[in-house]
XYZ file of N, CA and C in Angstrom:
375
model
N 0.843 -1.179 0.000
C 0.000 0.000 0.000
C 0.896 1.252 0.000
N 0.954 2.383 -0.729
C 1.066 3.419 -0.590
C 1.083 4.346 -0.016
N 1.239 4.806 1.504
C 0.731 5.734 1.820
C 1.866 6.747 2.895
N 1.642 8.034 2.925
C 2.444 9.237 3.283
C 1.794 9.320 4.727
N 3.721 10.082 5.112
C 3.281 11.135 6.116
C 3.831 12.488 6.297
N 3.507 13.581 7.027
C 4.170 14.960 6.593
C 4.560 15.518 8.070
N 5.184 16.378 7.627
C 6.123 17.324 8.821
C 5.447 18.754 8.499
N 4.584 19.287 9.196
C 3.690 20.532 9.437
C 4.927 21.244 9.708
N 6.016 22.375 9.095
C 6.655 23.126 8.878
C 6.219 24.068 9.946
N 4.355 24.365 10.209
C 3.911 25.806 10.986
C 3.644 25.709 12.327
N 3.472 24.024 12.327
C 2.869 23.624 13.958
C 3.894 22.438 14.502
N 5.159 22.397 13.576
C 6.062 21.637 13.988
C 5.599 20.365 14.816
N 4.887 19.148 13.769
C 4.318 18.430 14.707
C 4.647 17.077 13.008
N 4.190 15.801 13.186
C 4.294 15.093 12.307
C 2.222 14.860 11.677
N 2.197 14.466 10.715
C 0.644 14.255 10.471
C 1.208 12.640 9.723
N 0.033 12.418 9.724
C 0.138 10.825 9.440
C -0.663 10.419 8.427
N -1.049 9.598 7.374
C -1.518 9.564 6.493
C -3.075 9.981 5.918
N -3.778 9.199 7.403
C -5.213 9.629 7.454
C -5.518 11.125 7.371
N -4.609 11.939 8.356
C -4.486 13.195 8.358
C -4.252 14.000 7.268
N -3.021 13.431 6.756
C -3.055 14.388 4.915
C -4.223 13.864 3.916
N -4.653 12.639 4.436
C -6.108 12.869 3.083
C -7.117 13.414 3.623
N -7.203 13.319 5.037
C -8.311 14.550 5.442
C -7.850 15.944 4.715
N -6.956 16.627 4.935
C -6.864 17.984 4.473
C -6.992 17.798 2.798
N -6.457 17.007 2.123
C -6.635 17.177 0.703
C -7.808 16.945 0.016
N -8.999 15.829 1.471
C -10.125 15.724 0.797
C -10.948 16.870 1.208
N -10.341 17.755 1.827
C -11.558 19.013 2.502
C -11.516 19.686 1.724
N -10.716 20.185 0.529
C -10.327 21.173 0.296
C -11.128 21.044 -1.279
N -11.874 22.206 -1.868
C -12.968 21.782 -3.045
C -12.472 22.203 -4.553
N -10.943 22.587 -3.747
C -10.165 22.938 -5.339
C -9.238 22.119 -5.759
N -9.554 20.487 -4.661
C -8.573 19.529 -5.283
C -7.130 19.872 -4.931
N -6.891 20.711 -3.448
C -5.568 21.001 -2.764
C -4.811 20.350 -2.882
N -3.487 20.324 -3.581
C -2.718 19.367 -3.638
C -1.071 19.450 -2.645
N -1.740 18.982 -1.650
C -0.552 18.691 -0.540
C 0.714 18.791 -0.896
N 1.101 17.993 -1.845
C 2.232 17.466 -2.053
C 3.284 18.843 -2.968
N 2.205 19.992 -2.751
C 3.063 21.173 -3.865
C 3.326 22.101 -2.543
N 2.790 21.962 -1.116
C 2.465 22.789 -0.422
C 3.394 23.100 0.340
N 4.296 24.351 0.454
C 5.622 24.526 1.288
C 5.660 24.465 2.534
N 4.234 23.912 2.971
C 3.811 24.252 4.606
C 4.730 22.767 5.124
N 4.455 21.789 3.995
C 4.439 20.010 4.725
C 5.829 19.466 3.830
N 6.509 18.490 4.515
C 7.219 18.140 3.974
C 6.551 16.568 3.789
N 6.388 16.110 2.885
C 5.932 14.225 2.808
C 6.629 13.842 2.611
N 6.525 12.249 3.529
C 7.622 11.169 2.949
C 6.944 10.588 2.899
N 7.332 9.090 1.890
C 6.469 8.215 1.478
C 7.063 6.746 2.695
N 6.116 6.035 2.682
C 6.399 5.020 3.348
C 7.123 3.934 2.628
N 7.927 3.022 2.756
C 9.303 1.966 1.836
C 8.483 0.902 1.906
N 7.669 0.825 2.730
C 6.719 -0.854 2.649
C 7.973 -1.621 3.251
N 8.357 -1.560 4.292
C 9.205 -2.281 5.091
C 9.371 -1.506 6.465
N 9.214 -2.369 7.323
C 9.211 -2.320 8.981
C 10.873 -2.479 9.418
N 11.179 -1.946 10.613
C 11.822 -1.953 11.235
C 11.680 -3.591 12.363
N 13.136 -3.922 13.053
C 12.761 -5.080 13.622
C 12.035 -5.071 14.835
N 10.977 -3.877 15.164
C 10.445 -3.407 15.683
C 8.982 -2.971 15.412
N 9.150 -4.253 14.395
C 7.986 -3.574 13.366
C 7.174 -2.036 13.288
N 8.449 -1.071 13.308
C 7.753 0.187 13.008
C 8.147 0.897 12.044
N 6.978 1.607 11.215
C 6.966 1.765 9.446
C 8.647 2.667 9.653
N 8.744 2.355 8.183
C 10.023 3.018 7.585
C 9.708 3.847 6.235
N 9.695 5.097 6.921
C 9.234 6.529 5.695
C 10.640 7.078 5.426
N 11.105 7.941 4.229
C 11.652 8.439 3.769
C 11.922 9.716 4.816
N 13.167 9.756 5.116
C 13.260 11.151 6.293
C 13.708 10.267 8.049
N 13.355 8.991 7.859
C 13.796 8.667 9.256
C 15.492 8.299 9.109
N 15.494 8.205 10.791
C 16.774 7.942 10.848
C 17.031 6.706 11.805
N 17.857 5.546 11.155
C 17.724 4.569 11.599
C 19.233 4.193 12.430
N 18.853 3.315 13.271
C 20.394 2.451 14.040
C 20.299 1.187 13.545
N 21.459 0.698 13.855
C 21.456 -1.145 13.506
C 21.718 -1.455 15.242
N 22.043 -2.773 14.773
C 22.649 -3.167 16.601
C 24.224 -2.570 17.178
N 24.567 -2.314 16.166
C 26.245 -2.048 16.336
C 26.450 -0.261 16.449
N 25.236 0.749 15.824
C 25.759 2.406 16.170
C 26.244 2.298 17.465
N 26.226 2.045 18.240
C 26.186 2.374 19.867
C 27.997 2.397 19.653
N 28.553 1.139 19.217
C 29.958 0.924 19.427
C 30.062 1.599 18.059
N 29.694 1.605 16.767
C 30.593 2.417 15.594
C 30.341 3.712 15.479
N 28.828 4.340 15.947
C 28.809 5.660 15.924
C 28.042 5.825 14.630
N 27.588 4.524 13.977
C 27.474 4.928 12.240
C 25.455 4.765 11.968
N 24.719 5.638 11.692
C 23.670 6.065 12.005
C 23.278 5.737 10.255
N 21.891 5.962 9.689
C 21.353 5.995 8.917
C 20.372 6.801 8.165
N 20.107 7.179 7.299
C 18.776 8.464 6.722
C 18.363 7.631 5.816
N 17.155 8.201 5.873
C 16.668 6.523 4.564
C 16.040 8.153 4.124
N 16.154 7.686 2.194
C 15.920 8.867 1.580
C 15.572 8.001 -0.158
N 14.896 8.684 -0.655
C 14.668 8.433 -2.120
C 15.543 8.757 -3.374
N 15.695 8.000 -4.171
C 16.732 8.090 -4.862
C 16.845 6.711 -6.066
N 17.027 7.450 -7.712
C 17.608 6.399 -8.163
C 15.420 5.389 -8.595
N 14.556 6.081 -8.168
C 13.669 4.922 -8.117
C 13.378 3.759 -6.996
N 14.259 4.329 -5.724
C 14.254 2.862 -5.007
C 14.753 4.162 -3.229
N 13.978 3.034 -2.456
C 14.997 3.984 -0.961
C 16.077 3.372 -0.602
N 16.819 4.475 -0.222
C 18.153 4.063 -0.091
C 18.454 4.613 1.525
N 19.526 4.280 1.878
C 20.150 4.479 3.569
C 21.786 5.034 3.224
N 21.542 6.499 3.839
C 22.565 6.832 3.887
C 23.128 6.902 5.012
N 24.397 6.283 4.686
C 25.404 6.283 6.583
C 26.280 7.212 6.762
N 25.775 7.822 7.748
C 26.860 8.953 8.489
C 27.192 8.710 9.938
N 28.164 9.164 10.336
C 29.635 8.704 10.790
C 29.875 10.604 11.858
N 29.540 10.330 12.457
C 29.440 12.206 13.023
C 29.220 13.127 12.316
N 28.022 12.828 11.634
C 27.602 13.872 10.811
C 27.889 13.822 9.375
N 29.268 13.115 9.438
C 29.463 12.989 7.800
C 29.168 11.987 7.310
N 28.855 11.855 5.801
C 28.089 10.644 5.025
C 29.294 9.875 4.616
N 29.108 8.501 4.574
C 29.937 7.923 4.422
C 29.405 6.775 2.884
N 28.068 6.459 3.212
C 28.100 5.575 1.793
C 26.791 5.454 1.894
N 26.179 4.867 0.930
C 24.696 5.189 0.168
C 24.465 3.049 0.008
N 23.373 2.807 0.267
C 22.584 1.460 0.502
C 21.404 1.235 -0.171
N 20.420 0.223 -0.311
C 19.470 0.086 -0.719
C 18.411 -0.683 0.768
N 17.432 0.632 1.183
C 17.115 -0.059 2.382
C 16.619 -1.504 2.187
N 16.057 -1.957 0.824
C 15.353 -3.412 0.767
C 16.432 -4.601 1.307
N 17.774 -3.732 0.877
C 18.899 -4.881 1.442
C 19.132 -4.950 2.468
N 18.831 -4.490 3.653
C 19.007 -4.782 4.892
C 18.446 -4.708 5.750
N 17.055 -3.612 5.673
C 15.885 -4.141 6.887
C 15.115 -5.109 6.179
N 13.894 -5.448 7.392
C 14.000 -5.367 8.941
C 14.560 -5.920 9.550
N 15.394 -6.841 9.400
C 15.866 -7.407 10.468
C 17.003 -6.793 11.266
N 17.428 -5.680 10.937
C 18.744 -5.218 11.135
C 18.765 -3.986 11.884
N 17.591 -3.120 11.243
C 17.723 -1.882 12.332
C 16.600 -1.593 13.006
N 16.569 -0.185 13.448
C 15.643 0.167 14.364
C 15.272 1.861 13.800
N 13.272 2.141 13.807
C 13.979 3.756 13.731
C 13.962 4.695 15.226
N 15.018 5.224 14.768
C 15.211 6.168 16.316
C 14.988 7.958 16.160
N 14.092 8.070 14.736
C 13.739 9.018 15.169
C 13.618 9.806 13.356
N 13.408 10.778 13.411
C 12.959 11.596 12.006
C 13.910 12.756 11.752
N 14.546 13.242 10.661
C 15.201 14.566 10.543
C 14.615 15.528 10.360
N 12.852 15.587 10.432
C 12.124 16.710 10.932
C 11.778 16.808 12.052
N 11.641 16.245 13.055
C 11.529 16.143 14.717
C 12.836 16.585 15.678
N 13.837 16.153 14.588
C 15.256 16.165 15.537
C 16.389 16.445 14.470
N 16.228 17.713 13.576
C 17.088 17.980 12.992
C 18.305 17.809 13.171
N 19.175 17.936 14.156
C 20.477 17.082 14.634
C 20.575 15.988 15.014
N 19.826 14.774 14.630
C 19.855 13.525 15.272
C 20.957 12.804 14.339
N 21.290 13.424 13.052
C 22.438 12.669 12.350
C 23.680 13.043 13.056
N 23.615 14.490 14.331
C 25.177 14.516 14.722
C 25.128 13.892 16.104
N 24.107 13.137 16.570
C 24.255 12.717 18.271
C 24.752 11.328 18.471
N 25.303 11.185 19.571
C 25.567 9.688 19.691
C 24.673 8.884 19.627
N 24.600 7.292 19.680
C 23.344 6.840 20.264
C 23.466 6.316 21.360
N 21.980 6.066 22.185
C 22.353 5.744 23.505
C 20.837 4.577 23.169
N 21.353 3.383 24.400
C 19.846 2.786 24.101
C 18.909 2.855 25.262
């Protein structure tokens, strides 16, 4: 299944899928969300975390091992396919295909619209 969620830019809060088709179905000029500078959407990868919790475009993921390497994840679109980018204190280090390695492998710990610096923090569990 298909379906989005957005980062409210004005009320700094996350909306969730039901929520963006409420606003796009209220609206009688056929509002189209997805042009709107207010929201940022990510689409969902159709793959869970080993935590079974969804994996959207914009999160930021751990494996079992950040704690000791420090090496964190952004899952982002690209290419036709989502991909996981690894950074290393902030800096990127190499580009993945998330289908190749969740769920069994990581966890998400959080969004780069909720916690804009969460690609420079340690992790802690």
């Amino acid at each position: 299944m298909i379906k989005f969620r957005g980062w409210d830019n004005e009320e700094n809060f996350m909306l969730q899928h039901k929520q963006l088709m409420n606003i796009m179905n209220s609206s009688e000029l056929g509002y189209d969300i997805f042009e709107d500078p207010t929201y940022h959407i990510m689409q969902y990868s159709g793959i869970n975390d080993y935590q079974n919790t969804e994996i959207y475009v914009g999160d930021v993921l751990a494996d079992r091992y950040s704690k000791s390497t420090g090496i964190i994840f952004e899952v982002v679109e690209g290419e036709g396919k989502f991909q996981l980018l690894a950074f290393k204190r902030g800096f990127k280090m190499h580009t993945s295909t998330v289908i190749d390695f969740a769920p069994y492998k990581y966890r998400v710990i959080g969004n780069i619209y909720k916690n804009k610096k969460l690609l420079d923090i340690k992790i802690v569990d």
